[in-house]
Amino acid sequence: MQMQLIRNATVKYQYGGHKFITDPYLAAKHSRPSFTGKSLNPLTDLPCSPQEAISGMEMAIISHLHSDHFDPLAQELLPKDTAMICQPEDAEPIRKMGFREVLPIQERMEWRGITILRTSGQHGSGEVLSDMGTVSGFIFKAKGEPLVYWTGDTIWCEPVAQVIKEVKPEVILTHSCGAVWGKQVLIVMDAAQTVAVCRAAPQSKVAAIHMEALDHATVTRAELRRYAEAQGIGPEQMLIPADGEKVFF
């Protein structure tokens, strides 16, 4: 398995003999609105051209339709014959974008030898949850490949803990920028919650993504590394890839 972090939650995979991408967010630096008033988004440029980011992708998995996960440029540039796997409520909006092969997943599906399971999460807490709406994570399984759990936009919560306990993933991807919403309510994992994932899954490699791209983030890569090491979690378990970095498992 090879994964390449492009930016935010946009990751390119070579897995099970196929190539696919998650949550393509291709906007140029500072071309999208701010979430907090601090800065236009995204905060960084892509490490490659938008066209290179999506080149050769047979399939895309869209965790949800928030603008930092599937933006207008990605909707325009991604070939319309790309297989689009999504949560059921997002299928019709994606079809209206012109995509011809939209594959909503309720719980489980097989795609060209890859088993994909959808998981739930909690994109915040309290009143913020109604603003955030439904989000999904995904599990990937294929012969000869590590079992991968991509948590999606979620905080550390019981559904995530349950997946780790039951599935025992070999690789876990967390969204770890500590983004906040409204009255500073955490809507994805921060450093402490990412460490909690590592402790719940001591045999897993944890790759922290969705970092340093948006103005509502509160945790940098350096801060996450310092906190994790202070808690006894080193780089042999927690990976914090840079934009553009390739990781092999």
CSV table of C-alpha atoms in Angstrom, one decimal:
chain,number,residue,atom,x,y,z
A,1,MET,CA,0.0,0.0,0.0
A,2,GLN,CA,1.1,3.5,-0.8
A,3,MET,CA,-0.6,6.6,0.4
A,4,GLN,CA,0.3,10.2,-0.5
A,5,LEU,CA,-1.1,13.1,1.5
A,6,ILE,CA,-1.9,15.9,-0.9
A,7,ARG,CA,-3.4,18.4,1.6
A,8,ASN,CA,-6.0,18.4,4.4
A,9,ALA,CA,-8.0,15.1,4.0
A,10,THR,CA,-7.0,14.7,0.3
A,11,VAL,CA,-5.0,11.4,0.1
A,12,LYS,CA,-4.1,9.4,-3.0
A,13,TYR,CA,-3.9,5.6,-2.5
A,14,GLN,CA,-2.4,2.8,-4.4
A,15,TYR,CA,-4.2,-0.1,-2.8
A,16,GLY,CA,-5.3,-3.5,-3.9
A,17,GLY,CA,-4.0,-2.9,-7.4
A,18,HIS,CA,-6.1,0.3,-7.9
A,19,LYS,CA,-5.7,4.0,-7.5
A,20,PHE,CA,-8.2,6.2,-5.7
A,21,ILE,CA,-8.4,9.5,-3.8
A,22,THR,CA,-10.3,10.7,-0.8
A,23,ASP,CA,-11.9,14.1,-0.2
A,24,PRO,CA,-10.4,16.0,-3.1
A,25,TYR,CA,-9.9,19.7,-2.0
A,26,LEU,CA,-8.0,21.4,-4.8
A,27,ALA,CA,-8.5,25.1,-4.3
A,28,ALA,CA,-5.6,27.5,-4.7
A,29,LYS,CA,-4.2,29.1,-1.5
A,30,HIS,CA,-6.5,31.8,-0.1
A,31,SER,CA,-9.1,31.3,-2.8
A,32,ARG,CA,-11.9,30.2,-0.5
A,33,PRO,CA,-13.8,31.9,2.3
A,34,SER,CA,-12.5,32.0,5.9
A,35,PHE,CA,-14.2,29.9,8.6
A,36,THR,CA,-13.1,32.2,11.5
A,37,GLY,CA,-12.2,35.6,10.1
A,38,LYS,CA,-8.5,34.9,10.6
A,39,SER,CA,-7.5,34.0,7.1
A,40,LEU,CA,-8.9,33.0,3.7
A,41,ASN,CA,-8.6,29.3,3.0
A,42,PRO,CA,-6.8,27.1,2.3
A,43,LEU,CA,-3.8,28.3,4.2
A,44,THR,CA,-1.3,26.5,1.9
A,45,ASP,CA,-0.8,25.7,-1.8
A,46,LEU,CA,-1.1,22.2,-3.1
A,47,PRO,CA,2.2,20.4,-3.4
A,48,CYS,CA,1.5,19.7,-7.0
A,49,SER,CA,-0.9,20.9,-9.7
A,50,PRO,CA,-4.6,20.1,-9.2
A,51,GLN,CA,-4.5,18.1,-12.4
A,52,GLU,CA,-1.6,16.0,-11.1
A,53,ALA,CA,-3.4,15.5,-7.8
A,54,ILE,CA,-6.3,13.7,-9.5
A,55,SER,CA,-4.4,12.1,-12.4
A,56,GLY,CA,-5.0,8.4,-12.9
A,57,MET,CA,-7.6,8.1,-10.1
A,58,GLU,CA,-10.2,5.4,-10.8
A,59,MET,CA,-12.4,6.2,-7.8
A,60,ALA,CA,-13.0,8.9,-5.2
A,61,ILE,CA,-14.4,8.5,-1.7
A,62,ILE,CA,-16.2,11.6,-0.5
A,63,SER,CA,-16.7,11.5,3.3
A,64,HIS,CA,-19.2,14.4,3.3
A,65,LEU,CA,-19.8,17.5,1.3
A,66,HIS,CA,-18.3,20.2,3.5
A,67,SER,CA,-16.4,22.7,1.3
A,68,ASP,CA,-13.0,21.7,2.6
A,69,HIS,CA,-13.5,18.1,1.6
A,70,PHE,CA,-15.0,18.4,-1.9
A,71,ASP,CA,-14.6,22.0,-3.3
A,72,PRO,CA,-15.9,23.5,-6.6
A,73,LEU,CA,-12.5,23.1,-8.4
A,74,ALA,CA,-12.4,19.4,-7.6
A,75,GLN,CA,-16.0,19.0,-8.7
A,76,GLU,CA,-15.1,20.6,-12.0
A,77,LEU,CA,-11.8,18.9,-12.7
A,78,LEU,CA,-12.5,15.3,-11.5
A,79,PRO,CA,-13.5,13.3,-14.6
A,80,LYS,CA,-17.2,12.7,-14.6
A,81,ASP,CA,-16.7,8.9,-15.2
A,82,THR,CA,-14.8,8.6,-11.9
A,83,ALA,CA,-16.5,6.2,-9.6
A,84,MET,CA,-17.8,8.3,-6.6
A,85,ILE,CA,-18.3,6.5,-3.3
A,86,CYS,CA,-20.3,8.5,-0.8
A,87,GLN,CA,-22.7,8.4,2.1
A,88,PRO,CA,-26.3,7.9,0.9
A,89,GLU,CA,-27.5,11.5,1.6
A,90,ASP,CA,-24.8,12.9,-0.6
A,91,ALA,CA,-25.5,10.7,-3.7
A,92,GLU,CA,-28.1,13.0,-5.4
A,93,PRO,CA,-26.1,16.2,-4.9
A,94,ILE,CA,-23.0,14.5,-6.5
A,95,ARG,CA,-25.1,13.2,-9.4
A,96,LYS,CA,-26.3,16.7,-10.0
A,97,MET,CA,-22.6,17.7,-10.3
A,98,GLY,CA,-22.5,15.5,-13.4
A,99,PHE,CA,-20.9,12.4,-12.1
A,100,ARG,CA,-22.2,9.3,-13.8
A,101,GLU,CA,-21.1,6.5,-11.5
A,102,VAL,CA,-22.3,7.5,-8.0
A,103,LEU,CA,-22.1,4.6,-5.5
A,104,PRO,CA,-23.8,5.4,-2.2
A,105,ILE,CA,-22.6,3.1,0.6
A,106,GLN,CA,-24.9,2.3,3.5
A,107,GLU,CA,-22.7,-0.1,5.4
A,108,ARG,CA,-20.5,-2.2,3.0
A,109,MET,CA,-19.6,-2.6,-0.6
A,110,GLU,CA,-17.1,-4.4,-2.9
A,111,TRP,CA,-15.3,-2.3,-5.5
A,112,ARG,CA,-12.9,-4.1,-7.8
A,113,GLY,CA,-11.6,-6.5,-5.1
A,114,ILE,CA,-11.5,-3.9,-2.4
A,115,THR,CA,-14.0,-4.2,0.5
A,116,ILE,CA,-15.1,-0.8,1.8
A,117,LEU,CA,-17.1,-0.4,5.0
A,118,ARG,CA,-18.6,2.8,6.1
A,119,THR,CA,-18.3,3.9,9.8
A,120,SER,CA,-19.9,6.6,11.8
A,121,GLY,CA,-18.4,9.5,13.8
A,122,GLN,CA,-19.2,12.6,15.7
A,123,HIS,CA,-18.3,15.9,14.0
A,124,GLY,CA,-18.3,17.9,17.2
A,125,SER,CA,-20.6,17.8,20.3
A,126,GLY,CA,-23.7,19.6,21.6
A,127,GLU,CA,-25.5,22.1,19.4
A,128,VAL,CA,-22.6,22.1,16.8
A,129,LEU,CA,-23.6,18.6,15.7
A,130,SER,CA,-26.7,19.9,13.9
A,131,ASP,CA,-24.6,22.4,12.0
A,132,MET,CA,-22.1,19.7,11.0
A,133,GLY,CA,-24.5,17.1,9.7
A,134,THR,CA,-23.8,13.5,8.9
A,135,VAL,CA,-20.2,12.5,8.3
A,136,SER,CA,-18.6,9.1,7.6
A,137,GLY,CA,-15.4,7.3,8.0
A,138,PHE,CA,-14.3,4.2,6.0
A,139,ILE,CA,-12.5,0.9,6.4
A,140,PHE,CA,-10.6,-0.6,3.4
A,141,LYS,CA,-9.7,-4.2,3.1
A,142,ALA,CA,-8.0,-6.1,0.2
A,143,LYS,CA,-5.9,-9.2,-0.2
A,144,GLY,CA,-2.3,-8.7,0.6
A,145,GLU,CA,-2.9,-5.1,1.9
A,146,PRO,CA,-3.1,-3.7,5.5
A,147,LEU,CA,-6.5,-3.1,6.9
A,148,VAL,CA,-7.0,0.7,6.9
A,149,TYR,CA,-9.4,2.8,9.0
A,150,TRP,CA,-9.9,6.4,7.9
A,151,THR,CA,-11.8,8.0,10.7
A,152,GLY,CA,-13.0,11.0,8.7
A,153,ASP,CA,-14.2,14.2,10.4
A,154,THR,CA,-14.8,13.1,13.9
A,155,ILE,CA,-13.7,13.7,17.5
A,156,TRP,CA,-12.6,10.8,19.7
A,157,CYS,CA,-15.9,9.1,20.6
A,158,GLU,CA,-17.4,5.7,21.3
A,159,PRO,CA,-18.1,4.8,17.7
A,160,VAL,CA,-14.4,5.4,16.8
A,161,ALA,CA,-13.3,3.4,19.9
A,162,GLN,CA,-15.6,0.6,18.9
A,163,VAL,CA,-14.3,0.3,15.4
A,164,ILE,CA,-10.7,0.1,16.7
A,165,LYS,CA,-11.7,-2.5,19.2
A,166,GLU,CA,-13.6,-4.7,16.8
A,167,VAL,CA,-11.7,-4.3,13.6
A,168,LYS,CA,-8.2,-3.9,14.9
A,169,PRO,CA,-6.9,-1.8,11.9
A,170,GLU,CA,-3.3,-1.9,11.0
A,171,VAL,CA,-3.3,1.7,9.7
A,172,ILE,CA,-5.5,4.5,11.1
A,173,LEU,CA,-5.8,7.9,9.5
A,174,THR,CA,-7.1,10.6,11.9
A,175,HIS,CA,-8.1,14.2,11.3
A,176,SER,CA,-6.0,15.9,13.9
A,177,CYS,CA,-5.8,19.7,13.5
A,178,GLY,CA,-8.1,20.4,16.5
A,179,ALA,CA,-10.5,22.5,14.3
A,180,VAL,CA,-13.1,24.3,16.3
A,181,TRP,CA,-16.6,25.8,15.5
A,182,GLY,CA,-19.0,28.2,17.1
A,183,LYS,CA,-18.1,28.7,20.7
A,184,GLN,CA,-14.7,27.0,20.3
A,185,VAL,CA,-16.3,23.5,20.1
A,186,LEU,CA,-13.9,20.9,19.0
A,187,ILE,CA,-15.1,19.3,15.7
A,188,VAL,CA,-12.2,17.0,14.8
A,189,MET,CA,-9.5,15.4,17.0
A,190,ASP,CA,-6.8,17.5,18.7
A,191,ALA,CA,-3.5,16.3,20.0
A,192,ALA,CA,-4.9,14.7,23.2
A,193,GLN,CA,-7.5,12.8,21.2
A,194,THR,CA,-5.1,11.7,18.6
A,195,VAL,CA,-2.9,10.3,21.4
A,196,ALA,CA,-6.0,8.5,22.8
A,197,VAL,CA,-6.3,6.8,19.4
A,198,CYS,CA,-2.7,5.6,19.6
A,199,ARG,CA,-3.2,4.3,23.1
A,200,ALA,CA,-6.4,2.5,22.1
A,201,ALA,CA,-4.6,0.9,19.1
A,202,PRO,CA,-1.0,0.3,20.3
A,203,GLN,CA,-0.3,-2.2,17.4
A,204,SER,CA,-1.6,0.3,14.7
A,205,LYS,CA,0.3,2.9,12.7
A,206,VAL,CA,-1.6,6.2,13.1
A,207,ALA,CA,-1.2,8.8,10.4
A,208,ALA,CA,-2.4,12.3,11.4
A,209,ILE,CA,-3.7,14.2,8.5
A,210,HIS,CA,-6.1,17.2,7.9
A,211,MET,CA,-3.5,19.6,9.4
A,212,GLU,CA,-2.3,23.2,8.7
A,213,ALA,CA,-4.7,23.8,5.9
A,214,LEU,CA,-7.6,25.7,7.4
A,215,ASP,CA,-8.0,28.8,9.6
A,216,HIS,CA,-10.2,27.1,12.2
A,217,ALA,CA,-7.4,24.6,13.1
A,218,THR,CA,-5.8,24.9,16.5
A,219,VAL,CA,-3.0,22.3,16.4
A,220,THR,CA,0.1,22.4,14.2
A,221,ARG,CA,2.1,19.4,13.2
A,222,ALA,CA,5.0,20.5,15.4
A,223,GLU,CA,2.7,20.9,18.4
A,224,LEU,CA,1.1,17.5,17.8
A,225,ARG,CA,4.6,15.9,17.6
A,226,ARG,CA,5.7,17.6,20.8
A,227,TYR,CA,2.6,16.6,22.7
A,228,ALA,CA,2.7,13.0,21.5
A,229,GLU,CA,6.3,12.5,22.5
A,230,ALA,CA,5.6,14.0,25.9
A,231,GLN,CA,3.0,11.4,26.3
A,232,GLY,CA,5.3,8.6,25.2
A,233,ILE,CA,4.0,8.2,21.6
A,234,GLY,CA,6.9,8.4,19.2
A,235,PRO,CA,7.2,8.6,15.4
A,236,GLU,CA,7.4,4.8,15.1
A,237,GLN,CA,3.7,4.7,15.9
A,238,MET,CA,2.4,8.2,15.0
A,239,LEU,CA,3.2,9.5,11.6
A,240,ILE,CA,2.5,13.1,10.7
A,241,PRO,CA,3.1,13.3,7.0
A,242,ALA,CA,3.8,16.6,5.2
A,243,ASP,CA,1.8,17.7,2.2
A,244,GLY,CA,3.0,15.8,-0.8
A,245,GLU,CA,4.7,13.1,1.3
A,246,LYS,CA,4.4,9.4,0.3
A,247,VAL,CA,4.1,6.7,3.0
A,248,PHE,CA,4.4,3.0,2.3
A,249,PHE,CA,2.9,0.3,4.5
